[in-house]
Each structure stands twice: as C-alpha cells, then as structure tokens.
mmCIF file of C-alpha atoms in Angstrom:
data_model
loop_
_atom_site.group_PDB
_atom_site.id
_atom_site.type_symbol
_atom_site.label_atom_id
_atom_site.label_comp_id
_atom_site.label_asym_id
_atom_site.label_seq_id
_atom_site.Cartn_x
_atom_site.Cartn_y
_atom_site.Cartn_z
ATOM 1 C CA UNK A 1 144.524 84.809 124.991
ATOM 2 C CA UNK A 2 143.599 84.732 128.736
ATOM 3 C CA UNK A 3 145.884 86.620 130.908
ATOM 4 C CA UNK A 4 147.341 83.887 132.452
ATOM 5 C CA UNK A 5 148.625 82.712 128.492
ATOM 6 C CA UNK A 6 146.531 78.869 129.041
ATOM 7 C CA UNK A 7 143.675 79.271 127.875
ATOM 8 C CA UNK A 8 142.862 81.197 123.861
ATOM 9 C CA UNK A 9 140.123 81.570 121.057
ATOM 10 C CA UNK A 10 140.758 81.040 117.429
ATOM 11 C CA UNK A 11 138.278 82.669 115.170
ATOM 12 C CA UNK A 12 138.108 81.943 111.530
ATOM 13 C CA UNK A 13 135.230 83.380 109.200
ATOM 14 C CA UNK A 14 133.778 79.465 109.884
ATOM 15 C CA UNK A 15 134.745 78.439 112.946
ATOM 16 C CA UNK A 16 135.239 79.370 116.429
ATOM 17 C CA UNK A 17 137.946 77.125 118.583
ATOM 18 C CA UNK A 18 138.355 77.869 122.481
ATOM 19 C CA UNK A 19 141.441 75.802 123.726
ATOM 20 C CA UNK A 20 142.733 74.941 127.086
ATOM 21 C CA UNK A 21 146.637 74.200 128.365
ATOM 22 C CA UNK A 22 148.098 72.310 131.108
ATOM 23 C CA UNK A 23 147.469 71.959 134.163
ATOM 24 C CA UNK A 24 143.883 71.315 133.697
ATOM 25 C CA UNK A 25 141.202 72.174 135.866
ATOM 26 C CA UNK A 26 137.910 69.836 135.946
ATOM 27 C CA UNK A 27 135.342 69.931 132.809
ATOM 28 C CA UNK A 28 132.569 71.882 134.915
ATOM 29 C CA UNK A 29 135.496 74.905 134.498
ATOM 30 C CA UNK A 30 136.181 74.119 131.377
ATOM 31 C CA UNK A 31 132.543 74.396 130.031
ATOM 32 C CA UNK A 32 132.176 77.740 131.693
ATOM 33 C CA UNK A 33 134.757 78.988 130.502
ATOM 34 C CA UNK A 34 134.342 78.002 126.564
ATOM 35 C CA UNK A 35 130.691 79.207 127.691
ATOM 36 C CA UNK A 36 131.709 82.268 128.696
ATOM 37 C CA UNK A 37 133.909 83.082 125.764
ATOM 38 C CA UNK A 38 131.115 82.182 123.194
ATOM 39 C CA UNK A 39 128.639 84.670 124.795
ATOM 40 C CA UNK A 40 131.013 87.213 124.331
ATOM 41 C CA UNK A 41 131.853 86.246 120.443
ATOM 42 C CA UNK A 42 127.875 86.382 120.215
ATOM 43 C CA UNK A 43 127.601 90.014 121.254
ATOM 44 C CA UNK A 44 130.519 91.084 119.337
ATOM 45 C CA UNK A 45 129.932 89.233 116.269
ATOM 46 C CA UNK A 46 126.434 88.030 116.104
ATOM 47 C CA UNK A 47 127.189 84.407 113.804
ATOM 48 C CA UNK A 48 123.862 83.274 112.103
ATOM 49 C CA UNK A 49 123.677 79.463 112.610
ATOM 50 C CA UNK A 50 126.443 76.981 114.553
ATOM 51 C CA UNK A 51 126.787 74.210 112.172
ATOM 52 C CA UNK A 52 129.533 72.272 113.578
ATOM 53 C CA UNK A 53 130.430 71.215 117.500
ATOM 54 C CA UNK A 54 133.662 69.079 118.465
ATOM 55 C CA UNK A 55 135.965 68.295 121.168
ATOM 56 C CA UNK A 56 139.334 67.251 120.875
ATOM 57 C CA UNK A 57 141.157 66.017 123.875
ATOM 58 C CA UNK A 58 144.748 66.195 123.791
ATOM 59 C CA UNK A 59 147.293 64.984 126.373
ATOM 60 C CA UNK A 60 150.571 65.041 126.988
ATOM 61 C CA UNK A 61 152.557 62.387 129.276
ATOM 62 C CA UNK A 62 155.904 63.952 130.443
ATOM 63 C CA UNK A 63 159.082 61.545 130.550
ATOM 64 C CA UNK A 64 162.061 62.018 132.712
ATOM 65 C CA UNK A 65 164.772 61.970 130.211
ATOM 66 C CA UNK A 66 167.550 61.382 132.308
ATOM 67 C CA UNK A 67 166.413 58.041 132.970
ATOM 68 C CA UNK A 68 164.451 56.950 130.130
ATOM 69 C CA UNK A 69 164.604 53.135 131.497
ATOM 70 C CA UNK A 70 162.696 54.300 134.117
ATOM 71 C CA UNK A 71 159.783 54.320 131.875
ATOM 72 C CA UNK A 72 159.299 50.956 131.462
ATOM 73 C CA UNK A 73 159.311 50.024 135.361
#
C-alpha cells in the first residue's frame, strides 16, 4: 500500500494486480507508477514468464442523496 493508502499491489503465486483509487491522476502517472512497482516485484521476486496482461477500469459516479431528483435534471 502506498503511503498515501490510494494506490496497492496484490500478489498471488499467479498474478500480480497494481490498483489505483480516486481522485485519479492522468494514465502517463498511472503507467509509471504500475511500472515502477513491477520493477521492484522483478528484483525481489524474479517471476519466469508474464502470461496474462489486463486492465480493468472502474468508476464511480457520486450522487447527492439529499436530493436524489436532482439526478435526473
């Protein structure tokens, strides 16, 4: 987990998962930063072969519950 808590690495025996939370900066940062974290898993770890890449993109649209009308202006 980064120390600002937003940004964190998942590492399973098969997979490696670098994940981002709001507010998001631009991709460029992004990249370097999933980059960054995968160098780092290669000098601690070594892994043999990737055999897998994905990217899920996952939103999240806020509503202002106390006026939930509002939503549909």
């Amino acid at each position: 987990q980064s120390a600002d808590a937003r940004s964190f690495i998942l590492l399973r025996l098969e997979a490696f998962s670098f994940s981002q939370m709001a507010p998001y900066a631009d991709w460029p940062t992004f990249v370097a930063a999933a980059r960054h974290a995968w160098s780092e898993l290669q000098l601690q770890s070594q892994p043999l072969m990737v055999a897998r890449t994905g990217l899920r993109y996952i939103n999240r649209i806020d509503i202002d519950l106390s006026n939930p009308s509002g939503v549909l202006d």
